[in-house]
């Protein structure tokens, strides 16, 4: 699903690499926590998977594709098989919940019939049935994140990337979101989630990958958060 | 590709920066109107050149008694004699380049003068014996004026040899100069229009960076992401081009047909066929130019 082979990433005009010699593999259907303090390289790690950045050295494989060799115009094809969720939800404030989810399908050219069928389904799945016509501003943070997850999942992606999805939410709401992500994981979707939330990591007991100053320092199945911050 | 989605995006984009869009429309309209105008002016000058150069004559003015008395150095040997006139005419007819020779007597010159200058106070006091006799020569090639000039200037009885073409040349040089100035202005306006388009597209892309960011993440192709922006610029450009067309048609109708053509019947102005043939060119330029500008504006901005 994801393979990093000796991947390093140095941004232009910076001396220290953001990621240094990272090698790892994530199998299909896994649930992986990515932990580490701010600036440890978590975001760079995720950006490399999304092919928002290219590795300086080493190879990144996602869904069997070598992203370093992938030409620009093929990138969208890969991204359609990925879903992503962010700390700040990234919803369109002037569109309703249903329109926000539909947007993801519209811009990749799905037919209207298909959209009408899949949008309510996925909204039901994330527990937002009946709130299709609400605006994002009228929803709680947890509900907004559910919309974002619905949008990420509406294409039934093989891989879901979540960058601190609970970062803006209170602990109780976070648990709800984690249950949802767990459910999505059980449908066969691989989930990679960067987080600072030690409680969640300790509770879930999933594989934990820890980065520190760009280096992979821990890769532990059924791990815990493991460090104080 | 879902047309409905693209169209609604374009609508949102155009409305969101109305002022910039208007600026684009106006500057595109002006630059394209100047573009079309200078093309038409070029044709006008060319057709006028053809028309007038066909009619220009070389004139050999002959000395009259008045010239001799008033001490004109060319006429110091007295007024022209009949012998001299016959000689000049015979010689003129020998040249290959001379197509036609017409002798204008002092009386005829007087009549023409009175006709042309009816309202001038000078016309009333001029007498026929003050007018000059002349030979009006039409050349097969109007540029060969020098041959006639060098052969006859300074000859006894000849006061001066003038070439109407040189008078016209000044006029046409002026017209061409004006035309070049218009082309220069057009290029400047074009640069302004292009910069405005680039800027407008950037602002538009920036104000919709949320949407485009999401589009990139969910795997919309860059063509799909860029299309609304490019179409926006194209629509604004086309509107500008349509305005430019109206402007040209308006100038043709009001300024030329209803005003200049009536005031100056001597000039044959460009016809509707010329004007209409320029319009498609303007429309195509109006659509393509902004589309290309937008494409290059987005090239760096909306990379995958």
Coordinates of C-alpha atoms in Angstrom, one line a residue:
Chain A
X1 CA 0.0 0.0 0.0
X2 CA 2.7 2.5 1.0
X3 CA 6.4 1.8 0.9
X4 CA 9.2 4.2 1.7
X5 CA 12.7 3.2 0.6
X6 CA 15.5 5.3 2.2
X7 CA 13.4 8.4 1.7
X8 CA 15.0 11.8 2.5
X9 CA 13.4 15.2 1.9
X10 CA 15.3 18.5 2.2
X11 CA 13.3 21.6 1.4
X12 CA 15.0 24.3 -0.7
X13 CA 17.1 26.8 1.2
X14 CA 17.2 24.6 4.3
X15 CA 20.1 22.7 5.7
X16 CA 18.5 20.1 8.0
X17 CA 16.4 17.5 6.1
X18 CA 12.8 17.4 7.0
X19 CA 12.9 13.6 6.6
X20 CA 16.0 11.5 6.7
X21 CA 16.5 8.0 5.4
X22 CA 13.1 6.7 6.3
X23 CA 12.2 3.2 5.2
X24 CA 9.0 1.5 6.1
X25 CA 6.1 -0.4 4.6
X26 CA 2.4 -0.1 5.4
X27 CA 0.2 -3.1 4.3
X28 CA -3.2 -3.0 2.9
X29 CA -5.9 -2.7 5.6
X30 CA -3.5 -1.4 8.3
X31 CA -4.3 1.4 10.8
X32 CA -1.2 3.4 11.5
X33 CA -0.6 6.2 13.9
X34 CA 2.2 8.7 13.0
X35 CA 3.5 10.4 16.1
X36 CA 6.2 12.9 16.9
X37 CA 6.6 16.4 18.1
X38 CA 6.0 19.4 15.9
X39 CA 8.6 19.7 13.2
X40 CA 9.5 16.0 13.4
X41 CA 8.5 15.4 9.8
X42 CA 5.0 14.1 10.1
X43 CA 3.5 16.6 7.7
X44 CA 6.3 16.0 5.2
X45 CA 5.7 12.3 5.5
X46 CA 2.0 12.8 4.6
X47 CA 2.8 15.3 1.9
X48 CA 5.1 12.8 0.2
X49 CA 2.3 10.2 0.2
X50 CA -0.1 12.7 -1.3
X51 CA 2.6 13.6 -3.8
X52 CA 2.4 17.3 -2.8
X53 CA 6.1 17.0 -2.5
X54 CA 8.7 14.8 -4.1
X55 CA 11.4 12.9 -2.2
X56 CA 14.8 14.4 -2.5
X57 CA 16.3 10.9 -2.5
X58 CA 14.8 7.5 -2.2
X59 CA 11.6 6.2 -3.5
X60 CA 8.0 6.5 -2.3
X61 CA 5.5 3.9 -3.5
X62 CA 1.8 4.4 -3.0
X63 CA -0.7 2.0 -4.4
X64 CA 2.0 0.3 -6.3
X65 CA 3.1 3.6 -8.1
X66 CA 6.5 5.1 -7.8
X67 CA 5.5 8.7 -7.0
X68 CA 8.9 10.0 -8.0
X69 CA 8.5 8.8 -11.5
X70 CA 4.9 9.6 -11.8
X71 CA 4.3 12.4 -14.3
X72 CA 2.3 15.4 -13.2
X73 CA -0.7 14.7 -15.2
X74 CA -1.1 11.3 -13.7
X75 CA -1.1 12.5 -10.1
X76 CA -4.8 13.2 -10.1
X77 CA -5.5 9.5 -10.9
X78 CA -3.6 8.4 -7.8
X79 CA -5.2 11.1 -5.6
X80 CA -8.6 9.8 -6.6
X81 CA -7.8 6.6 -4.8
X82 CA -6.7 8.5 -1.7
X83 CA -8.8 10.3 0.8
X84 CA -7.6 13.0 3.1
X85 CA -8.8 14.7 6.3
X86 CA -7.3 17.7 8.0
X87 CA -7.3 19.3 11.4
X88 CA -9.1 22.4 9.9
X89 CA -11.7 20.3 8.1
X90 CA -11.3 22.3 4.8
X91 CA -15.0 22.5 4.0
X92 CA -16.4 25.1 1.6
X93 CA -18.4 27.5 3.9
X94 CA -20.9 28.5 1.1
X95 CA -22.0 25.0 0.2
X96 CA -24.3 22.7 2.1
X97 CA -23.1 19.5 3.7
X98 CA -24.4 17.5 0.7
X99 CA -22.8 19.9 -1.8
X100 CA -19.5 19.8 0.0
X101 CA -19.4 16.0 -0.4
X102 CA -20.8 16.2 -3.9
X103 CA -18.1 18.7 -4.8
X104 CA -15.4 16.0 -4.6
X105 CA -17.4 13.9 -7.1
X106 CA -18.3 16.7 -9.4
X107 CA -14.7 17.8 -9.9
X108 CA -13.6 14.4 -11.0
X109 CA -16.4 14.3 -13.5
X110 CA -18.8 11.8 -11.9
X111 CA -22.3 11.7 -13.3
X112 CA -25.2 13.4 -11.5
X113 CA -27.0 10.2 -11.0
X114 CA -24.0 8.6 -9.3
X115 CA -23.6 11.7 -7.1
X116 CA -27.3 11.6 -6.1
X117 CA -26.9 8.0 -5.1
X118 CA -23.6 8.0 -3.2
X119 CA -23.8 11.2 -1.3
X120 CA -26.7 10.3 1.0
X121 CA -25.2 6.8 1.5
X122 CA -21.8 8.2 2.7
X123 CA -23.5 10.8 4.9
X124 CA -25.5 8.1 6.6
X125 CA -22.3 6.1 7.1
X126 CA -20.7 9.0 9.0
X127 CA -23.8 9.6 11.0
X128 CA -25.0 12.8 9.4
X129 CA -28.2 11.4 7.8
X130 CA -30.8 14.2 7.8
X131 CA -28.3 17.1 7.9
X132 CA -27.7 17.2 4.2
X133 CA -29.0 20.7 3.7
X134 CA -27.2 22.3 6.7
X135 CA -24.3 24.7 6.2
X136 CA -20.9 23.8 7.7
X137 CA -21.1 26.9 9.9
X138 CA -24.2 25.5 11.6
X139 CA -22.5 22.3 12.6
X140 CA -20.3 21.5 15.6
X141 CA -16.6 20.8 15.0
X142 CA -17.2 17.1 15.3
X143 CA -20.0 17.1 12.8
X144 CA -17.8 19.3 10.4
X145 CA -15.0 16.7 10.6
X146 CA -17.6 14.0 9.8
X147 CA -18.5 15.9 6.7
X148 CA -14.8 16.1 5.8
X149 CA -14.5 12.3 6.4
X150 CA -17.6 11.7 4.2
X151 CA -16.0 13.7 1.5
X152 CA -12.7 11.9 1.8
X153 CA -14.5 8.5 1.8
X154 CA -17.1 9.1 -0.8
X155 CA -14.8 7.7 -3.5
X156 CA -14.2 4.6 -1.5
X157 CA -10.5 5.2 -1.4
X158 CA -8.0 2.4 -0.7
X159 CA -6.1 4.7 1.6
X160 CA -7.2 7.4 4.0
X161 CA -4.7 10.0 5.2
X162 CA -5.7 12.0 8.3
X163 CA -3.5 14.9 9.5
X164 CA -4.5 15.4 13.2
X165 CA -8.2 15.0 12.5
X166 CA -9.0 15.4 16.2
X167 CA -6.6 18.3 16.8
X168 CA -9.5 20.8 17.0
X169 CA -12.0 18.6 18.9
X170 CA -12.7 17.9 22.5
X171 CA -11.9 14.4 23.9
X172 CA -15.4 13.1 23.7
X173 CA -16.0 14.2 20.2
X174 CA -12.6 12.8 19.3
X175 CA -13.6 9.4 20.4
X176 CA -16.6 9.6 18.1
X177 CA -14.3 10.5 15.2
X178 CA -11.9 7.7 16.1
X179 CA -14.8 5.2 16.1
X180 CA -15.7 6.4 12.7
X181 CA -12.2 6.1 11.3
X182 CA -11.9 2.6 12.9
X183 CA -15.1 1.6 11.1
X184 CA -13.8 2.9 7.8
X185 CA -10.6 0.9 8.5
X186 CA -12.7 -2.3 9.0
X187 CA -14.2 -1.9 5.5
X188 CA -10.6 -2.5 4.2
X189 CA -9.4 1.0 3.8
X190 CA -5.9 1.6 5.1
X191 CA -5.7 4.6 7.5
X192 CA -2.6 6.6 8.2
X193 CA -3.2 9.2 10.9
X194 CA -0.8 11.8 12.3
X195 CA -1.7 12.8 15.8
X196 CA -0.6 14.4 19.0
X197 CA -3.4 12.8 21.0
X198 CA -1.8 10.4 23.4
X199 CA -5.0 9.1 24.9
X200 CA -6.4 8.0 21.5
X201 CA -3.1 6.3 20.6
X202 CA -2.9 4.5 23.9
X203 CA -6.6 3.4 23.7
X204 CA -6.6 2.1 20.2
X205 CA -3.4 0.0 20.4
X206 CA -2.6 0.1 16.7
X207 CA 0.7 0.3 14.9
X208 CA 2.7 3.4 15.9
X209 CA 5.4 5.0 13.8
X210 CA 7.4 7.7 15.6
X211 CA 9.5 10.4 13.9
X212 CA 12.0 12.5 15.6
X213 CA 13.8 15.3 13.7
X214 CA 13.0 13.6 10.4
X215 CA 14.3 10.2 11.5
X216 CA 12.2 7.0 12.0
X217 CA 12.9 6.2 15.7
X218 CA 10.1 3.7 16.5
X219 CA 7.9 1.4 14.5
X220 CA 5.8 -0.7 16.9
X221 CA 2.8 -2.8 16.3
X222 CA 0.0 -2.4 18.9
X223 CA 2.1 0.5 20.3
X224 CA 1.4 3.4 22.7
X225 CA 2.0 7.1 22.3
X226 CA 5.1 6.6 24.4
X227 CA 6.6 10.0 25.0
X228 CA 5.9 13.1 27.0
X229 CA 5.3 16.4 25.2
Chain B
X1 CA -16.8 16.9 -17.6
X2 CA -19.8 18.5 -16.2
X3 CA -20.7 21.7 -18.0
X4 CA -23.1 22.9 -15.3
X5 CA -20.4 22.8 -12.6
X6 CA -17.9 24.6 -14.8
X7 CA -20.4 27.3 -15.8
X8 CA -21.5 28.0 -12.2
X9 CA -17.8 28.3 -11.2
X10 CA -17.3 30.8 -14.0
X11 CA -20.3 32.8 -12.9
X12 CA -19.0 32.9 -9.3
X13 CA -15.6 34.0 -10.5
X14 CA -16.8 36.8 -12.7
X15 CA -19.1 38.2 -10.1
X16 CA -16.5 37.9 -7.4
X17 CA -14.2 40.4 -9.0
X18 CA -16.5 42.6 -11.1
X19 CA -14.2 45.6 -11.0
X20 CA -11.2 43.7 -12.3
X21 CA -13.3 42.0 -14.9
X22 CA -14.6 45.4 -16.1
X23 CA -11.1 46.7 -16.3
X24 CA -10.1 43.7 -18.4
X25 CA -13.1 44.2 -20.7
X26 CA -12.4 47.9 -21.2
X27 CA -8.7 47.5 -21.8
X28 CA -9.3 44.6 -24.2
X29 CA -12.0 46.6 -26.0
X30 CA -9.7 49.6 -26.4
X31 CA -6.7 47.7 -27.5
X32 CA -8.6 45.6 -30.0
X33 CA -10.5 48.7 -31.3
X34 CA -7.1 50.3 -31.9
X35 CA -5.9 47.1 -33.5
X36 CA -8.8 47.0 -35.8
X37 CA -8.7 50.8 -36.4
X38 CA -5.0 50.7 -37.3
X39 CA -5.6 47.8 -39.7
X40 CA -8.5 49.8 -41.4
X41 CA -6.5 53.0 -41.4
X42 CA -3.7 51.2 -43.2
X43 CA -6.2 50.0 -45.8
X44 CA -7.6 53.5 -46.1
X45 CA -4.2 55.1 -46.6
X46 CA -3.3 52.4 -49.2
X47 CA -6.4 52.9 -51.1
X48 CA -6.0 56.6 -51.0
X49 CA -2.4 56.3 -52.2
X50 CA -3.5 54.1 -55.1
X51 CA -6.3 56.5 -55.9
X52 CA -4.3 59.8 -55.7
X53 CA -1.1 58.6 -57.2
X54 CA -3.1 57.5 -60.2
X55 CA -4.2 61.1 -60.6
X56 CA -1.1 63.1 -59.8
X57 CA 0.5 65.2 -62.4
X58 CA 3.7 66.9 -63.0
X59 CA 3.2 70.5 -63.8
X60 CA 5.5 72.6 -65.8
X61 CA 4.6 76.2 -65.1
X62 CA 5.6 78.7 -67.8
X63 CA 6.7 82.3 -67.4
X64 CA 4.1 85.0 -68.0
X65 CA 4.7 88.7 -68.5
X66 CA 4.1 89.3 -64.9
X67 CA 6.8 86.9 -63.7
X68 CA 9.4 88.5 -66.0
X69 CA 8.6 92.0 -64.7
X70 CA 8.5 91.1 -61.1
X71 CA 12.1 89.8 -61.4
X72 CA 11.6 86.1 -60.9
X73 CA 15.1 84.8 -61.6
X74 CA 13.8 81.8 -63.6
X75 CA 12.0 84.2 -65.9
X76 CA 14.7 86.8 -66.4
X77 CA 14.7 86.0 -70.1
X78 CA 11.1 87.2 -70.4
X79 CA 7.7 85.5 -70.9
X80 CA 7.5 82.2 -72.6
X81 CA 7.3 82.4 -76.4
X82 CA 5.1 80.2 -78.7
X83 CA 8.2 78.6 -80.1
X84 CA 9.4 77.6 -76.7
X85 CA 6.0 76.1 -75.8
X86 CA 5.9 74.1 -79.0
X87 CA 9.4 72.8 -78.4
X88 CA 8.6 71.7 -74.8
X89 CA 5.4 70.0 -75.8
X90 CA 7.1 68.2 -78.7
X91 CA 9.9 67.1 -76.5
X92 CA 7.5 65.9 -73.7
X93 CA 5.7 63.7 -76.2
X94 CA 8.9 61.9 -77.0
X95 CA 9.3 60.5 -73.5
X96 CA 8.1 56.9 -73.0
X97 CA 7.1 57.6 -69.4
X98 CA 4.8 60.5 -70.4
X99 CA 1.3 59.2 -70.8
X100 CA -0.6 62.4 -71.5
X101 CA 0.2 66.0 -71.9
X102 CA -2.4 68.7 -71.3
X103 CA -1.8 72.3 -72.0
X104 CA -3.6 74.7 -69.6
X105 CA -3.8 78.2 -70.9
X106 CA -3.8 81.2 -68.6
X107 CA -7.5 81.7 -69.2
X108 CA -8.3 78.1 -68.2
X109 CA -6.1 78.5 -65.2
X110 CA -8.1 81.6 -64.3
X111 CA -11.4 79.8 -64.7
X112 CA -10.3 76.9 -62.5
X113 CA -9.0 79.3 -59.9
X114 CA -12.2 81.3 -59.8
X115 CA -14.2 78.0 -59.5
X116 CA -12.0 76.7 -56.6
X117 CA -11.6 79.9 -54.7
X118 CA -15.1 81.4 -55.1
X119 CA -15.2 82.7 -51.6
X120 CA -11.7 83.9 -51.3
X121 CA -11.3 87.8 -51.5
X122 CA -8.1 87.3 -53.5
X123 CA -10.2 85.7 -56.3
X124 CA -11.9 89.0 -57.0
X125 CA -8.7 90.9 -57.7
X126 CA -6.9 88.3 -59.7
X127 CA -6.8 88.8 -63.4
X128 CA -6.3 86.3 -66.2
X129 CA -2.9 87.7 -67.2
X130 CA -1.6 87.0 -63.7
X131 CA -2.3 83.3 -64.1
X132 CA 0.3 81.0 -65.4
X133 CA 0.1 78.8 -68.4
X134 CA 1.2 75.3 -67.7
X135 CA 1.7 71.8 -69.1
X136 CA 0.1 69.1 -67.0
X137 CA 1.8 65.9 -67.6
X138 CA 0.5 62.5 -66.5
X139 CA 3.3 59.9 -66.1
X140 CA 2.9 56.2 -66.6
X141 CA 5.1 55.8 -63.5
X142 CA 4.5 58.7 -61.1
X143 CA 7.8 58.0 -59.3
X144 CA 9.8 59.0 -62.4
X145 CA 9.3 62.7 -61.7
X146 CA 13.0 63.4 -61.7
X147 CA 13.4 62.7 -65.4
X148 CA 11.0 65.5 -66.3
X149 CA 12.2 67.8 -63.6
X150 CA 15.9 67.6 -64.7
X151 CA 15.0 68.0 -68.4
X152 CA 12.8 71.0 -68.1
X153 CA 13.7 73.0 -65.0
X154 CA 15.8 76.0 -65.7
X155 CA 15.0 76.0 -69.4
X156 CA 14.1 79.4 -70.9
X157 CA 10.4 80.1 -70.5
X158 CA 9.9 77.6 -67.7
X159 CA 9.2 79.1 -64.3
X160 CA 9.1 75.9 -62.3
X161 CA 8.5 72.2 -62.4
X162 CA 6.4 70.8 -59.6
X163 CA 5.4 67.3 -58.7
X164 CA 2.1 66.9 -57.0
X165 CA 3.2 63.6 -55.7
X166 CA 5.7 65.2 -53.4
X167 CA 2.9 67.2 -51.9
X168 CA 0.9 64.0 -51.4
X169 CA 3.9 62.2 -50.1
X170 CA 4.0 64.6 -47.2
X171 CA 0.4 64.0 -46.5
X172 CA 0.8 60.2 -46.7
X173 CA 3.9 60.3 -44.5
X174 CA 1.9 62.1 -42.0
X175 CA -1.0 59.6 -42.2
X176 CA 1.4 56.7 -41.9
X177 CA 3.1 58.4 -39.0
X178 CA -0.3 58.7 -37.3
X179 CA -0.9 55.1 -38.1
X180 CA 2.4 53.9 -36.5
X181 CA 1.6 56.0 -33.4
X182 CA -1.8 54.2 -33.3
X183 CA -0.1 50.8 -33.6
X184 CA 2.3 51.8 -30.8
X185 CA -0.5 52.8 -28.6
X186 CA -2.3 49.6 -29.5
X187 CA 0.7 47.5 -28.4
X188 CA 0.9 49.4 -25.2
X189 CA -2.8 48.9 -24.5
X190 CA -2.3 45.3 -25.4
X191 CA 0.4 44.9 -22.8
X192 CA -1.8 46.7 -20.2
X193 CA -4.6 44.4 -21.1
X194 CA -2.5 41.2 -20.8
X195 CA -1.0 42.3 -17.5
X196 CA -4.5 43.0 -16.2
X197 CA -5.7 39.6 -17.3
X198 CA -2.8 37.9 -15.7
X199 CA -3.4 39.8 -12.5
X200 CA -7.2 39.2 -12.6
X201 CA -6.7 35.5 -13.1
X202 CA -4.2 35.4 -10.2
X203 CA -6.6 37.3 -7.9
X204 CA -9.4 35.0 -9.0
X205 CA -7.3 31.9 -8.3
X206 CA -6.2 33.3 -5.0
X207 CA -9.8 34.1 -3.9
X208 CA -10.7 30.5 -4.7
X209 CA -7.7 28.8 -3.3
X210 CA -9.9 26.8 -0.9
X211 CA -11.9 25.3 -3.7
X212 CA -8.9 24.7 -5.9
X213 CA -7.0 23.2 -3.0
X214 CA -9.8 20.7 -2.3
X215 CA -10.0 20.0 -6.0
X216 CA -6.4 19.1 -6.1
X217 CA -6.7 16.8 -3.1
X218 CA -9.6 14.9 -4.4
X219 CA -7.8 14.3 -7.7
X220 CA -9.4 16.8 -10.1
X221 CA -7.2 17.1 -13.2
X222 CA -5.3 20.3 -13.6
X223 CA -7.2 21.0 -16.8
X224 CA -10.4 20.8 -14.9
X225 CA -9.1 23.1 -12.2
X226 CA -7.8 25.6 -14.7
X227 CA -10.7 25.5 -17.1
X228 CA -13.0 27.9 -15.2
X229 CA -10.3 30.5 -14.9
X230 CA -9.3 30.3 -18.5
X231 CA -12.9 30.5 -19.6
X232 CA -13.5 33.4 -17.3
X233 CA -10.7 35.3 -19.0
X234 CA -11.9 34.2 -22.4
X235 CA -15.4 35.5 -21.7
X236 CA -14.1 38.8 -20.4
X237 CA -11.9 39.1 -23.5
X238 CA -14.7 38.2 -25.9
X239 CA -16.9 40.8 -24.3
X240 CA -14.2 43.3 -24.8
X241 CA -13.8 42.2 -28.4
X242 CA -17.5 42.6 -29.0
X243 CA -17.3 46.1 -27.6
X244 CA -14.4 46.8 -29.9
X245 CA -16.5 45.6 -32.9
X246 CA -19.3 47.8 -31.9
X247 CA -16.9 50.7 -31.6
X248 CA -15.5 50.1 -35.1
X249 CA -18.9 49.7 -36.6
X250 CA -20.0 52.8 -34.8
X251 CA -17.0 54.8 -36.1
X252 CA -17.7 53.5 -39.6
X253 CA -21.4 54.4 -39.5
X254 CA -21.4 57.7 -37.6
X255 CA -18.0 59.3 -38.2
X256 CA -17.3 58.0 -41.7
X257 CA -20.5 57.3 -43.5
X258 CA -22.6 60.1 -41.9
X259 CA -20.0 62.7 -41.5
X260 CA -16.6 62.5 -43.3
X261 CA -18.0 60.9 -46.5
X262 CA -20.4 63.8 -46.8
X263 CA -17.9 66.5 -45.9
X264 CA -15.1 65.2 -48.1
X265 CA -16.6 63.6 -51.1
X266 CA -13.3 63.6 -52.9
X267 CA -11.9 60.8 -50.7
X268 CA -13.2 57.3 -51.2
X269 CA -13.4 55.9 -47.7
X270 CA -13.1 52.2 -46.8
X271 CA -16.3 50.3 -47.3
X272 CA -18.3 48.0 -45.1
X273 CA -16.6 44.9 -46.6
X274 CA -13.2 46.1 -45.1
X275 CA -14.7 46.8 -41.7
X276 CA -16.6 43.4 -41.6
X277 CA -13.5 41.5 -42.7
X278 CA -11.6 42.9 -39.6
X279 CA -14.3 42.0 -37.1
X280 CA -13.7 38.2 -37.0
X281 CA -10.0 38.9 -36.5
X282 CA -10.8 41.0 -33.5
X283 CA -13.1 38.4 -32.0
X284 CA -10.6 35.6 -32.4
X285 CA -7.8 37.8 -30.9
X286 CA -10.2 38.8 -28.1
X287 CA -10.8 35.2 -27.2
X288 CA -7.4 33.6 -27.7
X289 CA -5.2 36.4 -26.2
X290 CA -6.8 36.3 -22.7
X291 CA -7.0 32.5 -22.8
X292 CA -3.3 32.2 -23.4
X293 CA -2.6 34.9 -20.8
X294 CA -4.7 33.1 -18.2
X295 CA -3.0 29.8 -19.0
X296 CA 0.4 31.2 -18.4
X297 CA -0.8 33.1 -15.3
X298 CA -2.0 29.8 -13.9
X299 CA 1.0 27.8 -15.1
X300 CA 3.0 28.5 -11.9
X301 CA 0.1 29.2 -9.6
X302 CA -2.0 26.0 -9.8
X303 CA 0.6 23.3 -10.1
X304 CA -0.4 19.8 -9.0

